[in-house]
Tab-separated table of C-alpha atoms in Angstrom:
chain	number	residue	atom	x	y	z
U	1	MET	CA	181.069	16.415	17.346
U	2	HIS	CA	183.312	13.541	16.384
U	3	SER	CA	181.868	12.047	13.196
U	4	ALA	CA	182.036	8.380	12.207
U	5	HIS	CA	181.364	6.817	8.803
U	6	THR	CA	180.663	3.263	7.737
U	7	VAL	CA	183.191	1.149	5.873
U	8	SER	CA	181.351	1.323	2.547
U	9	VAL	CA	181.273	5.124	2.703
U	10	VAL	CA	184.964	5.263	3.623
U	11	ARG	CA	185.888	2.975	0.744
U	12	GLU	CA	183.972	5.105	-1.736
U	13	ALA	CA	185.606	8.276	-0.440
U	14	GLU	CA	189.046	6.650	-0.653
U	15	ARG	CA	188.450	5.666	-4.271
U	16	ALA	CA	187.430	9.203	-5.147
U	17	LEU	CA	190.495	10.686	-3.449
U	18	MET	CA	192.958	8.131	-4.850
U	19	ALA	CA	191.852	9.073	-8.361
U	20	ARG	CA	193.238	12.574	-7.734
U	21	VAL	CA	196.490	11.914	-5.858
U	22	PRO	CA	199.690	10.009	-6.741
U	23	GLU	CA	199.631	6.238	-6.307
U	24	GLY	CA	200.402	5.202	-2.733
U	25	ALA	CA	199.937	8.709	-1.339
U	26	LEU	CA	197.102	7.786	1.039
U	27	MET	CA	198.993	4.855	2.523
U	28	ARG	CA	202.073	6.967	3.082
U	29	ARG	CA	200.006	9.715	4.727
U	30	ALA	CA	198.421	7.129	7.019
U	31	ALA	CA	201.772	5.545	7.809
U	32	ALA	CA	203.346	8.899	8.653
U	33	GLY	CA	200.534	9.688	11.088
U	34	LEU	CA	200.732	6.202	12.580
U	35	ALA	CA	204.490	6.422	13.038
U	36	ALA	CA	204.159	9.821	14.743
U	37	GLU	CA	201.591	8.459	17.203
U	38	CYS	CA	203.766	5.405	17.907
U	39	ALA	CA	206.824	7.579	18.488
U	40	GLY	CA	204.854	9.656	20.980
U	41	LEU	CA	204.091	6.546	23.038
U	42	LEU	CA	207.753	5.551	23.377
U	43	PRO	CA	210.127	7.132	25.949
U	44	ARG	CA	212.502	7.415	23.022
U	45	VAL	CA	212.488	5.915	19.535
U	46	TYR	CA	216.194	5.130	19.238
U	47	GLY	CA	216.813	1.639	20.599
U	48	ALA	CA	213.130	0.892	21.240
U	49	GLY	CA	211.815	-2.565	20.392
U	50	VAL	CA	208.793	-2.482	18.086
U	51	VAL	CA	206.908	-5.561	16.880
U	52	LEU	CA	204.499	-5.270	13.952
U	53	LEU	CA	201.723	-7.833	13.519
U	54	VAL	CA	200.886	-7.743	9.829
U	55	GLY	CA	198.304	-9.365	7.625
U	56	GLY	CA	198.347	-9.453	3.857
U	57	GLY	CA	196.210	-6.370	3.180
U	58	ASP	CA	196.612	-2.609	3.162
U	59	ASN	CA	196.260	-2.522	6.955
U	60	GLY	CA	199.493	-4.503	7.146
U	61	GLY	CA	201.006	-2.141	4.582
U	62	ASP	CA	200.247	0.848	6.802
U	63	ALA	CA	202.009	-0.903	9.693
U	64	LEU	CA	205.036	-1.832	7.563
U	65	TYR	CA	205.545	1.687	6.207
U	66	ALA	CA	205.163	3.109	9.714
U	67	GLY	CA	207.669	0.527	10.971
U	68	ALA	CA	210.106	1.639	8.291
U	69	LEU	CA	209.865	5.228	9.515
U	70	LEU	CA	210.509	4.119	13.102
U	71	ALA	CA	213.429	1.923	12.015
U	72	SER	CA	214.965	4.863	10.172
U	73	ARG	CA	215.019	6.669	13.539
U	74	GLY	CA	216.910	3.849	15.232
U	75	ALA	CA	214.133	1.593	16.509
U	76	SER	CA	214.586	-2.188	16.335
U	77	VAL	CA	211.568	-3.221	14.269
U	78	ARG	CA	210.443	-6.771	13.619
U	79	ALA	CA	207.318	-7.740	11.705
U	80	LEU	CA	205.514	-11.026	12.350
U	81	ALA	CA	203.643	-12.004	9.189
U	82	ALA	CA	200.342	-13.772	9.796
U	83	GLY	CA	200.111	-15.112	6.266
U	84	ARG	CA	202.218	-16.140	3.311
U	85	THR	CA	202.206	-12.697	1.766
U	86	VAL	CA	202.559	-9.152	3.062
U	87	HIS	CA	202.259	-5.773	1.369
U	88	GLU	CA	205.186	-5.737	-1.053
U	89	GLY	CA	205.979	-2.022	-1.006
U	90	GLY	CA	205.746	-1.831	2.771
U	91	ALA	CA	207.940	-4.898	3.186
U	92	ASP	CA	210.624	-3.463	0.901
U	93	ALA	CA	210.559	-0.168	2.807
U	94	LEU	CA	210.948	-1.901	6.159
U	95	ARG	CA	213.840	-4.065	5.006
U	96	ALA	CA	215.560	-1.060	3.446
U	97	ALA	CA	215.348	0.743	6.802
U	98	GLY	CA	216.920	-2.199	8.628
U	99	GLY	CA	213.792	-3.934	9.870
U	100	ARG	CA	213.124	-7.665	9.668
U	101	ILE	CA	210.095	-9.698	8.576
U	102	LEU	CA	209.535	-13.131	10.097
U	103	PRO	CA	206.741	-15.627	9.413
U	104	PHE	CA	204.636	-16.358	12.476
U	105	ALA	CA	204.663	-20.064	13.331
U	106	GLY	CA	203.434	-19.906	16.910
U	107	GLY	CA	206.812	-20.646	18.445
U	108	ALA	CA	208.246	-19.592	21.781
U	109	ALA	CA	210.715	-17.206	20.155
U	110	GLU	CA	207.945	-15.183	18.525
U	111	GLU	CA	205.973	-15.078	21.759
U	112	ALA	CA	209.098	-13.886	23.580
U	113	ALA	CA	209.566	-11.147	20.978
U	114	LEU	CA	206.102	-9.824	21.765
U	115	PHE	CA	206.678	-9.880	25.492
U	116	ASP	CA	210.063	-8.166	25.186
U	117	ALA	CA	208.785	-5.368	22.925
U	118	ASP	CA	208.272	-1.776	24.017
U	119	LEU	CA	205.436	-1.349	21.508
U	120	VAL	CA	203.226	-3.738	19.537
U	121	VAL	CA	201.473	-2.501	16.395
U	122	ASP	CA	198.359	-4.417	15.302
U	123	GLY	CA	198.117	-4.412	11.510
U	124	LEU	CA	196.468	-7.826	11.163
U	125	VAL	CA	193.006	-7.023	9.815
U	126	GLY	CA	191.628	-3.691	8.656
U	127	ILE	CA	188.189	-2.102	8.546
U	128	GLY	CA	186.944	-4.689	6.049
U	129	GLY	CA	187.211	-7.536	8.559
U	130	ARG	CA	183.949	-9.320	9.366
U	131	GLY	CA	183.177	-12.148	11.760
U	132	GLY	CA	185.712	-13.791	14.036
U	133	LEU	CA	189.443	-13.853	13.386
U	134	ARG	CA	190.852	-16.991	11.813
U	135	GLU	CA	194.185	-18.543	12.692
U	136	PRO	CA	196.919	-17.498	12.988
U	137	HIS	CA	195.389	-14.021	13.348
U	138	ALA	CA	193.351	-15.099	16.381
U	139	ALA	CA	196.422	-16.465	18.174
U	140	LEU	CA	198.361	-13.279	17.488
U	141	ALA	CA	195.454	-11.156	18.759
U	142	VAL	CA	195.459	-13.075	22.043
U	143	LEU	CA	199.230	-12.777	22.398
U	144	ALA	CA	199.147	-9.048	21.675
U	145	SER	CA	196.374	-8.444	24.193
U	146	ASN	CA	198.325	-10.252	26.901
U	147	ALA	CA	201.691	-8.652	26.156
U	148	PRO	CA	202.970	-6.110	28.710
U	149	ALA	CA	203.883	-3.628	25.965
U	150	ARG	CA	201.558	-0.880	24.813
U	151	VAL	CA	199.452	-1.953	21.854
U	152	VAL	CA	198.565	0.364	18.978
U	153	ALA	CA	195.833	-0.752	16.574
U	154	VAL	CA	195.921	0.375	12.955
U	155	ASP	CA	192.553	1.905	11.931
U	156	VAL	CA	190.538	-0.545	14.068
U	157	PRO	CA	191.572	-3.322	16.506
U	158	SER	CA	191.688	-6.645	14.672
U	159	GLY	CA	188.578	-8.652	15.507
U	160	VAL	CA	186.359	-5.590	15.997
U	161	ASP	CA	183.658	-4.900	13.404
U	162	ALA	CA	184.323	-1.344	12.246
U	163	ASP	CA	180.663	-0.634	11.499
U	164	THR	CA	178.995	-2.090	14.592
U	165	GLY	CA	181.595	-2.628	17.316
U	166	GLU	CA	180.725	-6.329	17.404
U	167	VAL	CA	183.440	-8.691	18.653
U	168	ALA	CA	182.901	-12.265	17.482
U	169	GLY	CA	185.741	-14.153	19.160
U	170	PRO	CA	189.327	-13.157	19.990
U	171	ALA	CA	190.175	-9.521	19.299
U	172	VAL	CA	193.104	-7.230	19.951
U	173	ARG	CA	192.757	-5.069	23.049
U	174	ALA	CA	194.557	-1.850	22.164
U	175	ASP	CA	195.764	0.973	24.362
U	176	THR	CA	195.518	3.342	21.388
U	177	THR	CA	193.787	3.058	18.034
U	178	VAL	CA	195.063	5.259	15.216
U	179	THR	CA	192.293	5.583	12.667
U	180	PHE	CA	192.511	7.264	9.279
U	181	GLY	CA	190.374	9.823	7.463
U	182	THR	CA	187.343	9.569	9.740
U	183	HIS	CA	186.266	7.695	12.838
U	184	LYS	CA	184.525	4.351	12.472
U	185	PRO	CA	181.284	3.637	14.389
U	186	GLY	CA	182.698	0.481	15.975
U	187	LEU	CA	185.354	2.545	17.741
U	188	PHE	CA	182.684	4.414	19.707
U	189	VAL	CA	180.251	1.589	20.531
U	190	ASP	CA	180.904	-1.296	22.915
U	191	PRO	CA	182.142	-3.949	22.898
U	192	GLY	CA	184.457	-2.579	20.197
U	193	ALA	CA	185.000	0.760	21.951
U	194	GLU	CA	186.283	-0.981	25.060
U	195	ARG	CA	188.973	-2.695	22.949
U	196	ALA	CA	189.947	0.448	21.047
U	197	GLY	CA	191.403	2.355	23.992
U	198	ARG	CA	192.223	5.965	23.225
U	199	VAL	CA	191.258	6.825	19.646
U	200	ARG	CA	193.447	9.150	17.588
U	201	LEU	CA	192.382	10.423	14.163
U	202	VAL	CA	194.928	10.982	11.388
U	203	ASP	CA	193.802	13.337	8.633
U	204	ILE	CA	194.652	11.882	5.217
U	205	GLY	CA	192.579	14.370	3.209
U	206	LEU	CA	189.389	12.333	3.108
U	207	GLY	CA	187.081	14.998	4.571
U	208	PRO	CA	185.904	16.676	1.333
U	209	GLU	CA	184.905	13.290	-0.090
U	210	LEU	CA	182.760	12.252	2.875
U	211	PRO	CA	178.977	12.676	3.146
U	212	GLY	CA	177.148	13.129	6.441
U	213	PRO	CA	178.143	10.754	9.246
U	214	ALA	CA	176.417	7.540	10.282
U	215	LEU	CA	177.191	8.243	13.939
U	216	VAL	CA	178.359	11.188	16.043
U	217	ARG	CA	180.013	11.387	19.438
U	218	PRO	CA	179.386	14.698	21.209
U	219	GLN	CA	181.902	16.742	23.153
U	220	ALA	CA	181.229	19.156	25.994
U	221	VAL	CA	181.085	22.132	23.625
U	222	ASP	CA	178.321	20.419	21.637
U	223	ILE	CA	176.274	19.813	24.764
U	224	ALA	CA	176.728	23.418	25.867
U	225	ALA	CA	175.420	24.619	22.505
U	226	LEU	CA	172.296	22.466	22.817
U	227	LEU	CA	171.363	23.109	26.441
U	228	PRO	CA	168.629	25.720	26.967
U	229	ALA	CA	169.916	28.927	28.549
U	230	PRO	CA	167.408	30.613	30.922
U	231	GLY	CA	166.587	34.133	29.752
U	232	ALA	CA	165.746	37.220	31.759
U	233	GLU	CA	162.117	37.158	30.579
U	234	GLN	CA	161.492	33.487	31.402
U	235	ASP	CA	159.280	32.240	34.186
U	236	LYS	CA	158.735	28.718	35.492
U	237	TYR	CA	156.154	27.976	32.826
U	238	ARG	CA	158.332	29.137	29.941
U	239	ARG	CA	161.220	27.055	31.283
U	240	GLY	CA	158.980	24.004	31.003
U	241	VAL	CA	156.553	22.003	33.107
U	242	LEU	CA	157.242	18.274	33.280
U	243	GLY	CA	154.638	15.710	34.215
U	244	VAL	CA	156.089	12.687	36.034
U	245	ARG	CA	154.124	9.449	36.276
U	246	ALA	CA	156.558	7.289	38.216
U	247	GLY	CA	156.633	5.239	41.382
U	248	SER	CA	154.118	3.068	43.212
U	249	ASP	CA	153.750	1.855	46.774
U	250	PRO	CA	156.423	-0.875	46.361
U	251	TYR	CA	158.769	1.455	44.417
U	252	ARG	CA	158.366	4.920	45.899
U	253	GLY	CA	162.037	5.724	45.475
U	254	ALA	CA	161.714	5.621	41.689
U	255	ALA	CA	159.414	8.636	41.844
U	256	VAL	CA	161.720	10.523	44.210
U	257	LEU	CA	164.737	9.903	41.981
U	258	CYS	CA	162.924	10.744	38.742
U	259	VAL	CA	161.528	14.017	40.094
U	260	GLY	CA	164.928	14.899	41.537
U	261	GLY	CA	166.655	14.232	38.222
U	262	ALA	CA	164.260	16.644	36.531
U	263	LEU	CA	164.573	19.394	39.124
U	264	ARG	CA	168.356	19.217	39.259
U	265	THR	CA	168.624	19.476	35.463
U	266	GLY	CA	166.780	22.798	35.390
U	267	VAL	CA	163.092	22.297	34.625
U	268	GLY	CA	160.691	25.098	35.536
U	269	MET	CA	158.224	22.896	37.417
U	270	VAL	CA	157.470	19.235	38.031
U	271	ARG	CA	153.871	18.075	38.360
U	272	PHE	CA	153.935	14.642	39.955
U	273	GLY	CA	150.936	12.373	39.393
U	274	GLY	CA	150.502	9.408	41.690
U	275	GLY	CA	148.921	7.936	44.795
U	276	ARG	CA	148.961	9.786	48.116
U	277	GLY	CA	151.629	7.639	49.751
U	278	VAL	CA	154.088	8.132	46.900
U	279	ALA	CA	153.166	11.814	46.508
U	280	ASP	CA	153.820	12.436	50.208
U	281	GLN	CA	157.292	10.944	49.874
U	282	VAL	CA	158.039	12.974	46.744
U	283	ILE	CA	156.911	16.259	48.329
U	284	GLY	CA	158.762	15.388	51.529
U	285	ARG	CA	162.001	15.209	49.539
U	286	TRP	CA	161.173	17.823	46.902
U	287	PRO	CA	158.750	20.420	48.331
U	288	GLU	CA	159.067	22.476	45.135
U	289	ALA	CA	157.240	19.768	43.175
U	290	VAL	CA	153.462	19.945	42.701
U	291	ALA	CA	151.424	16.855	43.505
U	292	ASP	CA	148.422	15.722	41.447
U	293	LEU	CA	146.762	12.810	43.215
U	294	ARG	CA	146.257	10.681	40.127
U	295	ASP	CA	146.576	7.039	41.081
U	296	PRO	CA	145.916	5.113	37.863
U	297	GLN	CA	144.028	2.483	39.827
U	298	SER	CA	141.495	4.967	41.163
U	299	SER	CA	141.535	8.098	38.993
U	300	THR	CA	139.017	8.625	36.236
U	301	ASP	CA	141.141	11.297	34.507
U	302	LEU	CA	144.476	9.827	33.424
U	303	SER	CA	145.426	12.549	30.923
U	304	PRO	CA	148.728	14.352	31.571
U	305	GLY	CA	147.125	17.762	32.168
U	306	ARG	CA	148.839	21.098	31.451
U	307	VAL	CA	152.434	20.048	31.008
U	308	ALA	CA	155.048	20.448	28.274
U	309	ALA	CA	156.243	16.817	28.394
U	310	VAL	CA	155.657	13.615	30.383
U	311	VAL	CA	157.902	10.918	31.826
U	312	ILE	CA	156.037	7.693	32.479
U	313	GLY	CA	157.037	4.263	33.693
U	314	PRO	CA	159.838	4.194	36.300
U	315	GLY	CA	158.621	2.023	39.171
U	316	ARG	CA	155.032	2.596	38.064
U	317	GLY	CA	153.882	-1.026	37.913
U	318	THR	CA	152.222	-3.147	35.249
U	319	HIS	CA	148.657	-3.369	36.557
U	320	PRO	CA	146.030	-3.118	33.781
U	321	ALA	CA	145.197	0.352	35.117
U	322	ASN	CA	148.775	1.407	34.370
U	323	ALA	CA	148.239	0.330	30.760
U	324	ASP	CA	145.192	2.618	30.650
U	325	GLU	CA	147.312	5.449	32.022
U	326	LEU	CA	150.018	4.854	29.423
U	327	ARG	CA	147.421	4.833	26.675
U	328	ALA	CA	145.975	8.147	27.898
U	329	VAL	CA	149.446	9.738	27.980
U	330	LEU	CA	150.324	8.456	24.505
U	331	ASP	CA	147.000	9.785	23.235
U	332	SER	CA	147.974	13.284	24.420
U	333	GLU	CA	149.544	16.060	22.352
U	334	VAL	CA	152.769	16.428	24.357
U	335	PRO	CA	156.180	14.758	24.024
U	336	VAL	CA	156.469	11.572	26.082
U	337	LEU	CA	159.392	9.601	27.533
U	338	VAL	CA	158.577	5.949	28.238
U	339	ASP	CA	160.831	3.987	30.580
U	340	ALA	CA	160.937	0.828	32.691
U	341	ASP	CA	157.434	-0.489	33.472
U	342	GLY	CA	156.067	1.637	30.648
U	343	LEU	CA	158.258	-0.312	28.233
U	344	THR	CA	157.028	-3.574	29.711
U	345	LEU	CA	153.450	-2.460	29.086
U	346	LEU	CA	154.343	-1.613	25.483
U	347	THR	CA	155.603	-5.144	24.912
U	348	GLY	CA	152.838	-6.871	26.826
U	349	GLY	CA	150.659	-7.013	23.744
U	350	GLY	CA	153.370	-8.476	21.527
U	351	GLY	CA	153.399	-5.414	19.297
U	352	GLY	CA	149.690	-4.830	19.825
U	353	PRO	CA	147.644	-1.672	20.422
U	354	LEU	CA	149.957	0.195	22.831
U	355	SER	CA	153.106	-0.163	20.740
U	356	ALA	CA	151.063	0.690	17.658
U	357	LEU	CA	150.272	4.073	19.251
U	358	LEU	CA	153.930	5.041	18.971
U	359	ARG	CA	153.891	5.305	15.179
U	360	GLU	CA	150.540	7.118	15.236
U	361	ARG	CA	151.731	9.907	17.540
U	362	ALA	CA	152.488	13.318	16.070
U	363	PRO	CA	154.374	14.603	19.159
U	364	GLN	CA	157.817	13.171	19.773
U	365	THR	CA	158.284	10.004	21.781
U	366	LEU	CA	161.439	8.734	23.456
U	367	LEU	CA	161.958	5.148	24.631
U	368	THR	CA	164.785	4.541	27.134
U	369	PRO	CA	165.323	0.761	27.378
U	370	HIS	CA	168.256	-1.222	28.655
U	371	ALA	CA	169.339	-4.247	26.624
U	372	GLY	CA	166.841	-6.618	28.233
U	373	GLU	CA	163.929	-4.278	27.625
U	374	LEU	CA	164.971	-3.655	24.038
U	375	SER	CA	165.293	-7.390	23.435
U	376	ARG	CA	161.643	-7.769	24.461
U	377	LEU	CA	160.577	-4.831	22.323
U	378	LEU	CA	162.227	-6.390	19.273
U	379	ASP	CA	161.725	-10.054	20.256
U	380	VAL	CA	165.420	-10.880	19.925
U	381	ALA	CA	167.972	-12.340	22.319
U	382	ARG	CA	169.499	-9.963	24.841
U	383	ALA	CA	172.978	-11.174	23.861
U	384	ASP	CA	172.315	-10.062	20.286
U	385	VAL	CA	171.379	-6.570	21.468
U	386	GLU	CA	174.515	-6.294	23.593
U	387	ALA	CA	176.733	-7.526	20.750
U	388	ARG	CA	175.259	-5.104	18.177
U	389	ARG	CA	173.898	-2.194	20.171
U	390	LEU	CA	173.893	0.309	17.331
U	391	GLU	CA	172.052	-1.981	14.941
U	392	HIS	CA	169.272	-2.839	17.381
U	393	ALA	CA	168.740	0.711	18.615
U	394	ALA	CA	168.354	1.853	14.997
U	395	ARG	CA	166.000	-1.027	14.246
U	396	ALA	CA	163.751	-0.085	17.165
U	397	ALA	CA	163.727	3.590	16.163
U	398	ASP	CA	162.659	2.678	12.634
U	399	ARG	CA	160.077	0.139	13.766
U	400	PHE	CA	158.345	2.421	16.244
U	401	GLY	CA	158.951	5.723	14.485
U	402	CYS	CA	160.461	7.400	17.547
U	403	THR	CA	163.728	8.139	19.327
U	404	VAL	CA	165.397	5.290	21.225
U	405	LEU	CA	167.999	5.735	23.963
U	406	LEU	CA	169.588	2.340	24.598
U	407	LYS	CA	171.233	2.369	28.023
U	408	GLY	CA	174.309	0.319	28.812
U	409	SER	CA	178.085	0.246	28.622
U	410	THR	CA	177.752	2.566	25.635
U	411	THR	CA	174.540	4.556	25.617
U	412	VAL	CA	173.358	4.765	22.008
U	413	ILE	CA	170.659	7.129	20.748
U	414	ALA	CA	168.888	6.389	17.480
U	415	HIS	CA	166.335	8.496	15.631
U	416	PRO	CA	164.822	7.758	12.208
U	417	GLY	CA	166.700	9.536	9.429
U	418	ALA	CA	169.388	11.051	11.681
U	419	PRO	CA	172.934	9.984	12.620
U	420	ALA	CA	173.082	7.782	15.682
U	421	VAL	CA	174.686	9.233	18.818
U	422	ALA	CA	177.217	7.412	21.006
U	423	ASN	CA	177.502	8.939	24.471
U	424	PRO	CA	181.139	9.310	25.597
U	425	THR	CA	180.581	9.872	29.338
U	426	GLY	CA	179.246	6.494	30.396
U	427	THR	CA	180.925	4.791	33.352
U	428	PRO	CA	180.467	1.463	35.179
U	429	LEU	CA	179.633	3.567	38.256
U	430	LEU	CA	176.131	3.921	36.799
U	431	ALA	CA	175.481	0.181	37.060
U	432	THR	CA	173.481	0.535	40.252
U	433	ALA	CA	169.780	0.624	41.072
U	434	GLY	CA	167.889	3.845	40.414
U	435	THR	CA	170.314	5.619	38.098
U	436	GLY	CA	167.963	5.042	35.169
U	437	ASP	CA	165.177	6.805	37.083
U	438	VAL	CA	167.418	9.859	37.497
U	439	LEU	CA	168.260	9.760	33.779
U	440	SER	CA	164.573	9.689	32.830
U	441	GLY	CA	163.909	12.755	34.950
U	442	ALA	CA	166.889	14.629	33.532
U	443	VAL	CA	166.009	13.888	29.908
U	444	GLY	CA	162.336	14.609	30.561
U	445	ALA	CA	163.264	18.020	31.952
U	446	LEU	CA	165.122	18.845	28.738
U	447	MET	CA	162.170	17.704	26.635
U	448	ALA	CA	159.866	19.927	28.703
U	449	SER	CA	162.199	22.854	28.075
U	450	GLY	CA	161.627	22.435	24.345
U	451	LEU	CA	164.519	20.284	23.149
U	452	PRO	CA	163.571	17.634	20.570
U	453	ALA	CA	163.744	14.074	21.868
U	454	ARG	CA	167.055	13.198	20.166
U	455	GLU	CA	168.809	16.318	21.437
U	456	ALA	CA	167.315	15.963	24.917
U	457	ALA	CA	168.504	12.361	25.076
U	458	THR	CA	171.976	13.362	23.874
U	459	CYS	CA	172.343	16.101	26.491
U	460	GLY	CA	170.752	14.113	29.293
U	461	ALA	CA	172.940	11.059	28.750
U	462	TYR	CA	176.086	13.192	28.618
U	463	LEU	CA	175.243	15.086	31.823
U	464	HIS	CA	174.180	11.874	33.584
U	465	GLY	CA	177.525	10.245	32.802
U	466	ARG	CA	179.521	13.282	33.892
U	467	ALA	CA	177.514	13.505	37.098
U	468	ALA	CA	178.482	9.920	37.925
U	469	SER	CA	182.166	10.788	37.537
U	470	LEU	CA	181.877	14.036	39.508
U	471	ALA	CA	179.708	12.725	42.352
U	472	ARG	CA	182.411	11.081	44.453
U	473	GLY	CA	185.568	11.547	42.461
U	474	GLY	CA	185.402	8.100	40.896
U	475	ALA	CA	184.397	6.246	44.075
U	476	PRO	CA	181.280	4.041	44.087
U	477	ILE	CA	178.017	5.967	44.030
U	478	SER	CA	174.336	5.458	44.649
U	479	ALA	CA	171.639	6.903	42.429
U	480	SER	CA	170.940	9.608	45.011
U	481	ASP	CA	174.506	10.877	44.651
U	482	LEU	CA	173.707	11.883	41.076
U	483	LEU	CA	171.154	14.433	42.246
U	484	ASP	CA	173.753	16.733	43.801
U	485	ALA	CA	176.215	16.112	40.956
U	486	LEU	CA	173.888	16.938	38.044
U	487	PRO	CA	174.114	20.721	38.617
U	488	LEU	CA	177.910	20.341	38.727
U	489	ALA	CA	177.830	18.585	35.357
U	490	VAL	CA	175.633	21.318	33.872
U	491	ALA	CA	177.961	24.004	35.213
U	492	GLU	CA	181.003	22.182	33.855
U	493	VAL	CA	179.761	22.004	30.262
U	494	THR	CA	178.266	25.510	30.219
U	495	ARG	CA	181.171	27.281	31.917
U	496	GLY	CA	182.571	28.604	28.654
U	497	ARG	CA	179.219	29.538	27.146
U	498	ALA	CA	178.783	32.908	28.866
U	499	VAL	CA	180.480	35.877	27.167
């Protein structure tokens, strides 16, 4: 797992470490790592044109010291100062190495310097920056983002909130971000992650001073360790039985996709509950599924039956009878995933009886909203959710006492008392109808196999994203394409697990 820590935690760890090392040691360690990464991005250092954008803080100092190291290797290094002052030690080092420092006045010559550079280093604002960039920092951020040269951000792209990923106005769009000591949550969560580019971590000795992370970003090896491995003594019941309450006459495909997502992720059995028309279509596509004719508008028994977990909501409808069905499922003693129409039913009472059931449940519950659905759950603007995805997912998890998987450009998973999870495999290819239904089935299958909701959501989101990339080699996909690609994604992450 890649671990990320908040700014306040990083600052405290830095203070503890600086008390034990010589003055300036941390900055020089950071600058050495930054210079090495910059050198690796250049065809050659000698004769390369490097422009540093520097503010008055330590972030600018890191850039200046790194620039001095590049200048000592023959690079032509110029620093554009965004303010009246720059880091004194870094400035002296750069000048001593043959570099130049120029005040930025917004002239054509400075703009030409940026566009003629081989590499631009963003040292304007560090991890303590909050809110939008002020001038002249904002103008420099725009110029850097539009320059043809590669852009390297120091610790975090200027204009990106290091804790949340929020971007409130102009921000640097980096090709590479070199971050120090530990990752920052805003580098892994959009919109900040999209501006960070490739993230490289430089070890400056901070690890022993850091507590547990605020956020983690899993890798394939982490997913492989979490995924259930079928044993020789298992049967279909031990592998897990998933109840699926999805689909309705207008939205039969939602049921087909949800059941398929579960079967292709490795569940032992799917018991589909729904009306005859939808059940016939599900069995026609997936004859291995078992059909329980439980139409919520006509059945008297709406309980989930003998299953290990339930997925409810995709394409199900919002008729009052569906609210009764949701209530019966939430009253059960099995883990439940609520998606789509189920989420709409939760919010229909404005935080009333159905949403109140979430906190009362002993078994685990997972909500899988997109930004619009989460905005209704929390009664906030959708734009606020999209700007601060991590914050709102965590707020919903705390409010409802359950796990929340917020779908979107960065899928974020929040669970009370645990580090948030940022999924690294998301792709715009998933922005098409029905992919969420497949995800619900896949995650539900993992819950039925015995994984806790947070771990099931983490694995399911990862596999879902990889399946999208594998399905057609990066070409546009439909939700149905994911069904054949999910087993490929599982095989890919588990390939090294067998010994």
